Coordinates of C-alpha atoms in Angstrom, one line a residue:
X1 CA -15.0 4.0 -8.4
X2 CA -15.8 2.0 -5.1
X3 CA -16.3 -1.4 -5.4
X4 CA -18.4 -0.9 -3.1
X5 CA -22.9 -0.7 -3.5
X6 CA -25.6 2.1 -2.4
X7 CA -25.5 0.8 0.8
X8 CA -22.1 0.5 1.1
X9 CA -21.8 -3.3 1.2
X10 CA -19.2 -4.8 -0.2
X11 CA -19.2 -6.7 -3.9
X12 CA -17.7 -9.7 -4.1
X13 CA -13.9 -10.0 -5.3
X14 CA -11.3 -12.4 -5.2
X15 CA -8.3 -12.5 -2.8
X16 CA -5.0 -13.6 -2.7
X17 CA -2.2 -15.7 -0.2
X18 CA 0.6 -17.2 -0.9
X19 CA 4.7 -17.4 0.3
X20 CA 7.5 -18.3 -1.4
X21 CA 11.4 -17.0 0.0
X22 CA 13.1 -17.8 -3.4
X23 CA 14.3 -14.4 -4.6
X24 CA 13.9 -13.8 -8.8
X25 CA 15.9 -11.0 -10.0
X26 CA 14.1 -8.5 -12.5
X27 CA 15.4 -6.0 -15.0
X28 CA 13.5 -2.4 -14.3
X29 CA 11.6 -0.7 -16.3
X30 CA 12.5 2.5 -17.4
X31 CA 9.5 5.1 -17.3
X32 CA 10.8 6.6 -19.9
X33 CA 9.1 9.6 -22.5
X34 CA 6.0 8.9 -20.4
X35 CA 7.4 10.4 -17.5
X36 CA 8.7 13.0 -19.7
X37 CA 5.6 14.3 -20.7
X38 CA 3.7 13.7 -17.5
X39 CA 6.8 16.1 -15.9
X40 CA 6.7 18.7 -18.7
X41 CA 3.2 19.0 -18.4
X42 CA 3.3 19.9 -15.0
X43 CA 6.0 22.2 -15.6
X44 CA 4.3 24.5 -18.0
X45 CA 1.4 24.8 -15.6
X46 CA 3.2 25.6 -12.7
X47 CA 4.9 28.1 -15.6
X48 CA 2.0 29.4 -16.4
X49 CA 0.5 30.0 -12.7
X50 CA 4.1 31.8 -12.4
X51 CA 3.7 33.6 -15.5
X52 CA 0.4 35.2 -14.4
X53 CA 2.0 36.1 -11.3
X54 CA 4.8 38.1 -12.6
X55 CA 2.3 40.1 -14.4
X56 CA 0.0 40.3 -12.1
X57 CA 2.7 42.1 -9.7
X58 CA 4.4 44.2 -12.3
X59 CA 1.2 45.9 -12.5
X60 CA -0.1 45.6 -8.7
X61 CA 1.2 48.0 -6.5
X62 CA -0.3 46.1 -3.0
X63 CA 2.6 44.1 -1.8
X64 CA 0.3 42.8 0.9
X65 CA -1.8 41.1 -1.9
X66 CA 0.6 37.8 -2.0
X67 CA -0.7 36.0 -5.1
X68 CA -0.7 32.3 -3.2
X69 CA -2.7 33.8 -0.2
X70 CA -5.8 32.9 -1.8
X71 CA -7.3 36.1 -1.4
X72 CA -5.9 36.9 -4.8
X73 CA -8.4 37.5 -7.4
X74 CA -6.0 36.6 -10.9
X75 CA -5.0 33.6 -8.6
X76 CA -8.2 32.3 -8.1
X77 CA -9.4 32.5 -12.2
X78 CA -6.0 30.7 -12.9
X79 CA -7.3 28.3 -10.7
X80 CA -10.5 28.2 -11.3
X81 CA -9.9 27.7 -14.8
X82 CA -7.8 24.9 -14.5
X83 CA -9.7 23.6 -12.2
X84 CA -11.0 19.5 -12.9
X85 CA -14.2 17.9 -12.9
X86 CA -12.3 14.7 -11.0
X87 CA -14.3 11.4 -10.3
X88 CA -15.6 11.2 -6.2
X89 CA -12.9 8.7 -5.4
X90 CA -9.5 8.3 -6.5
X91 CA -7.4 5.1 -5.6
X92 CA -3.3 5.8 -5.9
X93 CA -1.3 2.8 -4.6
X94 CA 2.1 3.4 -3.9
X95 CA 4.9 0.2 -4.4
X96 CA 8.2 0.2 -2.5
X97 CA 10.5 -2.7 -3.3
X98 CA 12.8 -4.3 -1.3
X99 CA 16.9 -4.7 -1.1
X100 CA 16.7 -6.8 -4.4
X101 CA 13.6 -5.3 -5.9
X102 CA 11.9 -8.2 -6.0
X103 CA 8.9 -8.2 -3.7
X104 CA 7.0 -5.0 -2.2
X105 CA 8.5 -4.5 0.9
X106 CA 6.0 -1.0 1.3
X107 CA 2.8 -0.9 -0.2
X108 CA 0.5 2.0 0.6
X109 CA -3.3 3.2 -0.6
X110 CA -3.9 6.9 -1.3
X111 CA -7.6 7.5 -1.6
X112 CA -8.9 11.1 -3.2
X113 CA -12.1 12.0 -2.4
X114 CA -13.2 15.0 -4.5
X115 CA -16.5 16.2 -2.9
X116 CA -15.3 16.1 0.8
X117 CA -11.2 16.9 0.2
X118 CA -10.5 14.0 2.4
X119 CA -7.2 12.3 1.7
X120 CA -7.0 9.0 3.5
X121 CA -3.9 6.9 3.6
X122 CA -4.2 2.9 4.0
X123 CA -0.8 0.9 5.0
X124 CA -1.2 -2.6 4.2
X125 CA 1.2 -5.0 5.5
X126 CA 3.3 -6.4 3.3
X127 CA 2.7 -9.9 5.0
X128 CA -1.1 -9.7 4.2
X129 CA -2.4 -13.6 3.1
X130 CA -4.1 -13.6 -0.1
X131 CA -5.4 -15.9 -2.4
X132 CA -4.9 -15.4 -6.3
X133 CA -7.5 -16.2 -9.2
X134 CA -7.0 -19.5 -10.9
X135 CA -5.9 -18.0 -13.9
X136 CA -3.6 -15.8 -12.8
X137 CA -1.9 -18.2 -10.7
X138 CA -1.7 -20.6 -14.0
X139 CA 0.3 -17.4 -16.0
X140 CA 2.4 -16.9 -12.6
X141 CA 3.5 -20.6 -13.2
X142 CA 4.2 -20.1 -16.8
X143 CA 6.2 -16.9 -15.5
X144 CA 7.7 -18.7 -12.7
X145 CA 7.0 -22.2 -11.9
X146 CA 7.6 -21.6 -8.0
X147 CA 4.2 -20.7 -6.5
X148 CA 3.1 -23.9 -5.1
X149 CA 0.0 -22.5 -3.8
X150 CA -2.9 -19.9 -5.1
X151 CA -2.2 -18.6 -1.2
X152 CA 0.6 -16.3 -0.6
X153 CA 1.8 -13.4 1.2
X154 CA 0.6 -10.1 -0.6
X155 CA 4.3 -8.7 -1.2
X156 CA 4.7 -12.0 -3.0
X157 CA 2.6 -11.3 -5.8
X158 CA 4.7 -8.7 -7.7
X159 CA 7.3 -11.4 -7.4
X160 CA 5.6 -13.9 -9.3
X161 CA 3.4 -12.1 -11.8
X162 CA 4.3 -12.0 -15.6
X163 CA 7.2 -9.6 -16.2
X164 CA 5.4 -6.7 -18.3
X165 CA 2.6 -6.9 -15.6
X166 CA 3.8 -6.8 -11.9
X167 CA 2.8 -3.6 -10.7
X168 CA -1.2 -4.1 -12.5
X169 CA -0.9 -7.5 -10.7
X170 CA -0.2 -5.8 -7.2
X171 CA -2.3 -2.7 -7.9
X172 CA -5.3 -5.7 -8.6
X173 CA -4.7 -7.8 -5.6
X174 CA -4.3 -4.9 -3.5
X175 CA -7.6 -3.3 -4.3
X176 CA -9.1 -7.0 -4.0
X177 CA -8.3 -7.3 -0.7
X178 CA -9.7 -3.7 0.0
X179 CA -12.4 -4.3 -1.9
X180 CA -12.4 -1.2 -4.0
X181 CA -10.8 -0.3 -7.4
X182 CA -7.4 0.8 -7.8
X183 CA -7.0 3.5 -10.6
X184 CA -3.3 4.0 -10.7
X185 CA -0.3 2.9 -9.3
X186 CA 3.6 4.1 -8.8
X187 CA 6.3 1.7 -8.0
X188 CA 8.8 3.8 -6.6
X189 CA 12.6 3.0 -5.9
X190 CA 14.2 3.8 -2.8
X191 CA 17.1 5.9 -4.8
X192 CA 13.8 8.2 -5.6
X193 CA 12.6 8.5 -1.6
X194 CA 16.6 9.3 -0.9
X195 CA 16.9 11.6 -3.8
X196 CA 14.1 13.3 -3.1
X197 CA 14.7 13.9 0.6
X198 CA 18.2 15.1 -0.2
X199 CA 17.0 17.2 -2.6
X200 CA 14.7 19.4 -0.4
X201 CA 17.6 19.7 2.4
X202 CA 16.4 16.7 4.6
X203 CA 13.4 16.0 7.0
X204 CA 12.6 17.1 10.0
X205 CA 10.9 14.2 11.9
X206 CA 10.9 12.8 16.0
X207 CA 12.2 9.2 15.7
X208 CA 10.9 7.3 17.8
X209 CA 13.5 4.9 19.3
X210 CA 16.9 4.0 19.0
X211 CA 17.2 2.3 15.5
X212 CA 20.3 -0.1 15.0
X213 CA 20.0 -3.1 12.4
X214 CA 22.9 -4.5 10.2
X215 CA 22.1 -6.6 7.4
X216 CA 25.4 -8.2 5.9
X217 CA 23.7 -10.1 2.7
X218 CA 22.9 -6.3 1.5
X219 CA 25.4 -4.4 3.4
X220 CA 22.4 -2.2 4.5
X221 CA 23.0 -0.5 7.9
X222 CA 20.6 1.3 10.1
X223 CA 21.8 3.3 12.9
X224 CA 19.7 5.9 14.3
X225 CA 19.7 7.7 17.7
X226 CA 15.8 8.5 19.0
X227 CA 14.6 12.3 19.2
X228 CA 14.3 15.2 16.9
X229 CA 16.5 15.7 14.1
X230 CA 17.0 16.5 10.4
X231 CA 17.0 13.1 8.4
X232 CA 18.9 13.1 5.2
X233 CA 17.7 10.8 2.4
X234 CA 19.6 8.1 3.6
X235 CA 18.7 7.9 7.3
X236 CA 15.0 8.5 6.1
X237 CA 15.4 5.3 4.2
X238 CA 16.7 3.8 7.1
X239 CA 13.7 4.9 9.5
X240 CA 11.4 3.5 7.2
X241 CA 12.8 0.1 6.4
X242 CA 12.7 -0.5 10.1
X243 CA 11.2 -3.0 12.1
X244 CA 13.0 -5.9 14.3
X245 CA 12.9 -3.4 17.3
X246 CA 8.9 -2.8 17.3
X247 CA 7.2 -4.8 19.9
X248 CA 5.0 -5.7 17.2
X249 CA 7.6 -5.7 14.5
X250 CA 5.9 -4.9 10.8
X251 CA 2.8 -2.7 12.3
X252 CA 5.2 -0.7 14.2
X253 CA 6.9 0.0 10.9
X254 CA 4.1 0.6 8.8
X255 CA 2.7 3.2 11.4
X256 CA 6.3 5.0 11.2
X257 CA 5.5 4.7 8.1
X258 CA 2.8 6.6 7.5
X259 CA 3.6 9.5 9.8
X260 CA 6.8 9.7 7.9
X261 CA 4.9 9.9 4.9
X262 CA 2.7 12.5 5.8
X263 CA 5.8 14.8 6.9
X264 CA 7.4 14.1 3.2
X265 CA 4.3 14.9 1.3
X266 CA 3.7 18.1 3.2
X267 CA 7.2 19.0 2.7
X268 CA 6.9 17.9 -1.2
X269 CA 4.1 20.2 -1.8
X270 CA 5.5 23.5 -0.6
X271 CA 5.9 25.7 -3.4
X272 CA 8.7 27.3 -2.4
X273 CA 10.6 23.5 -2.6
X274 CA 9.2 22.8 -5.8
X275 CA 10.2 26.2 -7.3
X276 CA 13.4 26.6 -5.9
X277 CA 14.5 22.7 -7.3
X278 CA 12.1 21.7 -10.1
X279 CA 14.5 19.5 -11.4
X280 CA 14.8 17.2 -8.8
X281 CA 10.9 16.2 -9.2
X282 CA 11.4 15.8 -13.0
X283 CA 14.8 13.3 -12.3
X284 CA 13.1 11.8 -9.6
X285 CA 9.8 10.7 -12.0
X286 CA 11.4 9.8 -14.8
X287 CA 14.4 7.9 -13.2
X288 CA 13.0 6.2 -10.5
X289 CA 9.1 6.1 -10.7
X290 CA 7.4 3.2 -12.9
X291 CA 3.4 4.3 -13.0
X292 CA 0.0 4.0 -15.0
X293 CA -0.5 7.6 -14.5
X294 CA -0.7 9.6 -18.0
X295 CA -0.2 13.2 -19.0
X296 CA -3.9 14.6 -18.3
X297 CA -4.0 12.7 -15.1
X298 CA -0.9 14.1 -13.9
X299 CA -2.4 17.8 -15.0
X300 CA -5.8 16.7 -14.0
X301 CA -4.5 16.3 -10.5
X302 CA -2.1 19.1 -10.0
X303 CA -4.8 21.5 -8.1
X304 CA -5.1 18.5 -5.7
X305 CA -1.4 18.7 -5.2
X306 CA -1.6 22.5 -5.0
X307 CA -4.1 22.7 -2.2
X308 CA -2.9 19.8 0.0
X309 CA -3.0 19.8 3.5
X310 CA -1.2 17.2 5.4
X311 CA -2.5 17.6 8.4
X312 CA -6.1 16.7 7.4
X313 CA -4.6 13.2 6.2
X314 CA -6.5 10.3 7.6
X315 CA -5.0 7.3 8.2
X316 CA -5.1 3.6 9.4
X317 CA -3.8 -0.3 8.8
X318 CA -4.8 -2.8 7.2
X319 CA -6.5 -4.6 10.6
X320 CA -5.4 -7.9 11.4
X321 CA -2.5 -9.9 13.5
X322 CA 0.5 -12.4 13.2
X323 CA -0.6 -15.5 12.4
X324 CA 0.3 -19.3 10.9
X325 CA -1.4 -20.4 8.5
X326 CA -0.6 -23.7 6.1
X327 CA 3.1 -23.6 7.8
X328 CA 3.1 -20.1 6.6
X329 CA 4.1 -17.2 8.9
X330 CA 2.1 -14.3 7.9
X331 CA -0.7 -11.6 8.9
X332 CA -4.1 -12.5 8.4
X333 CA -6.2 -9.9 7.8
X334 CA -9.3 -9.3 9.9
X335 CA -11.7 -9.4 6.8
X336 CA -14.9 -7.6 8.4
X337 CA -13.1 -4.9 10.4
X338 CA -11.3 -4.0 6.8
X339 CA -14.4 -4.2 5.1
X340 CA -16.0 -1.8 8.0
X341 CA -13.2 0.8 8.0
X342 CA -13.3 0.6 3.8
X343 CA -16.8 1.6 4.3
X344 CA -16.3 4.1 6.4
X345 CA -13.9 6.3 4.3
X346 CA -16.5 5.9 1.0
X347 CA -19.2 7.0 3.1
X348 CA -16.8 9.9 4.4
X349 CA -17.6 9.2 7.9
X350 CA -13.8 7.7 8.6
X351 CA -12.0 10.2 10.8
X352 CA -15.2 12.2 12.0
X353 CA -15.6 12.6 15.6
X354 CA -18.9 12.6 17.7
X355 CA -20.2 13.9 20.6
X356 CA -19.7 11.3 23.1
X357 CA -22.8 9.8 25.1
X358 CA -21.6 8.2 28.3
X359 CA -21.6 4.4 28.8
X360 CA -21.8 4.8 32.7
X361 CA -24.8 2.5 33.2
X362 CA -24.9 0.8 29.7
X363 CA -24.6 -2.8 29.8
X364 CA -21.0 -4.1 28.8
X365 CA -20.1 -7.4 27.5
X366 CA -16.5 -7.7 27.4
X367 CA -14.9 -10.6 25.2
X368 CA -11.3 -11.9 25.2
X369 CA -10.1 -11.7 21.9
X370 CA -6.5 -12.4 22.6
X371 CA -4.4 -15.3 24.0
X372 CA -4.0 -14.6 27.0
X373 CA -6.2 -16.4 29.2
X374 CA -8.5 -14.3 32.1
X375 CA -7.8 -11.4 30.6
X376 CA -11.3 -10.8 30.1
X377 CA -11.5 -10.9 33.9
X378 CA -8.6 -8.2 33.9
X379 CA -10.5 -6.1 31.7
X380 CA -13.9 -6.4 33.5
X381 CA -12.2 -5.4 36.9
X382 CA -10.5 -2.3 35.2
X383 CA -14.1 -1.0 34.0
X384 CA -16.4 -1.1 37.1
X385 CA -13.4 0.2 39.6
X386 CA -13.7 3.2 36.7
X387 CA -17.7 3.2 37.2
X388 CA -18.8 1.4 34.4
X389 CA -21.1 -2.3 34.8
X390 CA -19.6 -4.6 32.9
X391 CA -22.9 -7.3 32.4
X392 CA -20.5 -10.4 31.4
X393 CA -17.2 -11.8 30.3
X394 CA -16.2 -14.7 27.9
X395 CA -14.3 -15.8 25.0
X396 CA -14.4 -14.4 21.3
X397 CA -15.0 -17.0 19.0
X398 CA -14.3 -15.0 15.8
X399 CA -10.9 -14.0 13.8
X400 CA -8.1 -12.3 16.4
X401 CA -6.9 -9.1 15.7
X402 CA -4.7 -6.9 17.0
X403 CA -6.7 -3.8 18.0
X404 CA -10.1 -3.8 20.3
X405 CA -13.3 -3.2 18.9
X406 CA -16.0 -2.0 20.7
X407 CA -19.4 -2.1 19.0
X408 CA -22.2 0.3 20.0
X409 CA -25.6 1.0 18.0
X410 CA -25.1 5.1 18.0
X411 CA -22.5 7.4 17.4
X412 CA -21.1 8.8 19.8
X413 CA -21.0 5.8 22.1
X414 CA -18.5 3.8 23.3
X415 CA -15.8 6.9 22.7
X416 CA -14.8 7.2 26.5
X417 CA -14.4 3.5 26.9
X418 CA -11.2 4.2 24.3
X419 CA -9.0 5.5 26.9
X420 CA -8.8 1.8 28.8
X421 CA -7.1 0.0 25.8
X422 CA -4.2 0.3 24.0
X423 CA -5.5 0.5 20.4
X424 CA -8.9 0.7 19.7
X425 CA -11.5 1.1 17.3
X426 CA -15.5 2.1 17.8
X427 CA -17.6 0.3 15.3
X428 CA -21.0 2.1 14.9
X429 CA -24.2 0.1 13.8
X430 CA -22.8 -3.2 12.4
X431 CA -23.9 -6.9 14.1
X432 CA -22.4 -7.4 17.3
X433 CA -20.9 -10.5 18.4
X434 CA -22.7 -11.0 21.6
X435 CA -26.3 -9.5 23.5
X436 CA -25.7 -6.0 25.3
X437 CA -25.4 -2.6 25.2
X438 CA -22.0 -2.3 24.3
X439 CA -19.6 -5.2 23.3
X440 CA -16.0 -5.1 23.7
X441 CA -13.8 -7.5 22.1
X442 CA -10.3 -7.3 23.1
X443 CA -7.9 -6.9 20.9
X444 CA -4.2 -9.5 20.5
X445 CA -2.4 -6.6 21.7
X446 CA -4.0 -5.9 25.2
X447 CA -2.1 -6.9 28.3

């Protein structure tokens, strides 16, 4: 459920900051005959759906009539049968905690929806200022009198929330600051991601750069050559936990990320991995996975599982850039841009791409953004020696952020101005910041 109205504004909900560095160690919490169940269940179906197979080819003499080609007709009444009636939007975040396990060093949206198939994955930096409730900052004090301030970094609040309740805490301040409702959540260890990797017989993914880090409180090393390659579990945990060698540090991790992420759960979802090392799903879930997610949800959800396509996967950041704020070095979040792009995946229009109408002749405001002084100047002089008539320059006055948004009143427009900036975004139909055809505010990260 979207927390979101008919006309996809958005309701109001509290936020969170806040920063603390002092580390609290935490016992974990076993998942137990939950996970048991949740495992088993999904077992027996997947039994099943094999069961019907078998019989079906015993008595089918058409080899060519593979039972997962969906052309199959006993196939398609399995499925059919078992087949949900899910809600329109599903919210999964997904937890990763750090070297001690103390803060969430990865934290990542899922969002299901069931009419349009769509899977889109959110990264939110981990860095995020939020601002708690006054009440729950009052039982984080009785938890842990440190928090000096309702204001913290978002990774924070796991740290500081009440012991039995630190992944509903996170999985509530998350969904506040993406202003929809999160309906489960799954803290997962990095001894699960490794497991899991090895399990399958590694990953094959591009890195991206040289990757070298040492980090002699943990002992944690990362050394990893650029190119091509098979990753076992532990060099996938090491490309992921990257980030001093990004130009801009925790958003080029978090985009690694989420391609990485993509690869995994494509890989994850083959049949022919899950059949061929069932096991290493049901150690991985109950020894390393802490979730809300109950026995007919995980059954509920299987035919999502079973149908995935990666490659369809939308995804984006949490927009925003580096910032200070009260002494506090952290990323601040660019509020209506995240509001926007929030909007856009309820109303299924996130990812979609238009035919483009041409902006030769439209008139162009440019806006600078960034720090960098004249670089609206830059930016204006780019345009017109490309064709374009760029009406006026000037400052923007509004919050910075790290990608360029260029505002247009139709779809379709402003898509061949993309190709001049280094990350952009086309926002269709909301209030621009200035008079003109087209408004372009440049982003932190232009040069």
């Amino acid at each position: 459920m979207s927390n979101y109205n008919n006309d996809g504004r958005r309701r109001s909900q509290n936020s969170g900051r806040r920063a603390s560095s002092k580390a609290k160690k935490r016992k974990k919490k076993s998942s137990g005959w939950l996970f048991i169940k949740v495992l088993f269940s999904v077992v027996v179906l997947y039994a099943a759906v094999i069961g019907c197979y078998i019989g079906y080819t015993y008595l089918n003499t058409d080899e060519a009539d593979d039972f997962f080609s969906g052309q199959n007709q006993v196939a398609n009444a399995v499925s059919n049968a078992l087949k949900p009636n899910l809600p329109t939007y599903t919210n999964l975040v997904i937890l990763g905690t750090d070297e001690e396990g103390t803060r969430t060093d990865t934290i990542m949206v899922l969002n299901y929806n069931s009419k349009t198939g769509k899977l889109t994955l959110v990264s939110v930096p981990r860095d995020s200022y939020i601002e708690v409730s006054d009440e729950d900052f009052d039982a984080m004090q009785s938890e842990y009198p440190e928090p000096g301030s309702k204001k913290m970094k978002i990774n924070h609040v796991y740290h500081y929330a009440p012991e039995a309740e630190r992944e509903e805490y996170s999985a509530k301040y998350v969904g506040a600051l993406l202003g929809i409702t999160i309906d489960y959540y799954a803290l997962v260890d990095f001894d699960a991601f490794t497991y899991l990797v090895d399990s399958i017989g590694g990953i094959e993914y591009d890195v991206p750069m040289d990757m070298y880090y040492y980090d002699p409180e943990f002992d944690f090393l990362i050394d990893l050559e650029a190119g091509v390659q098979t990753l076992n579990g532990e060099q996938a945990e090491q490309l992921v936990r990257f980030r001093k060698g990004y130009a801009n540090q925790d958003l080029g991790r978090v985009s690694t990320q989420q391609s990485f992420v993509k690869v995994l759960i494509s890989e994850l979802a083959k049949k022919e991995n899950i059949f061929s090392n069932p096991a290493a799903y049901i150690n991985t879930v109950i020894k390393y996975v802490t979730t809300n997610v109950g026995v007919t949800d995980a059954v509920k959800y299987f035919s999502v599982l079973s149908t995935l396509n990666t490659d369809e996967i939308d995804s984006f950041t949490v927009p925003g850039t580096s910032a200070s704020i009260d002494g506090v070095s952290c990323y601040q979040v660019d509020q209506d841009t995240l509001d926007y792009l929030v909007k856009c995946v309820y109303d299924g229009s996130y990812g979609e791409t238009y035919e483009t109408i041409s902006s030769l002749g439209k008139n162009i405001v440019v806006l600078n953004g960034g720090y960098t002084s004249g670089l609206a100047g830059v930016f204006r002089s780019r345009l017109e020696e490309a064709g374009f008539t760029v009406g006026s320059i000037g400052d923007f006055k509004g919050l910075k952020s790290d990608i360029t948004k260029i505002y247009v009143d139709n779809k379709g427009e402003g898509q061949d101005l993309q190709e001049y900036f280094s990350d952009s975004l086309v926002i269709i139909g909301e209030e621009k910041p200035a008079e003109g055809d087209i408004i372009v505010v440049l982003g932190v990260g232009e040069t």
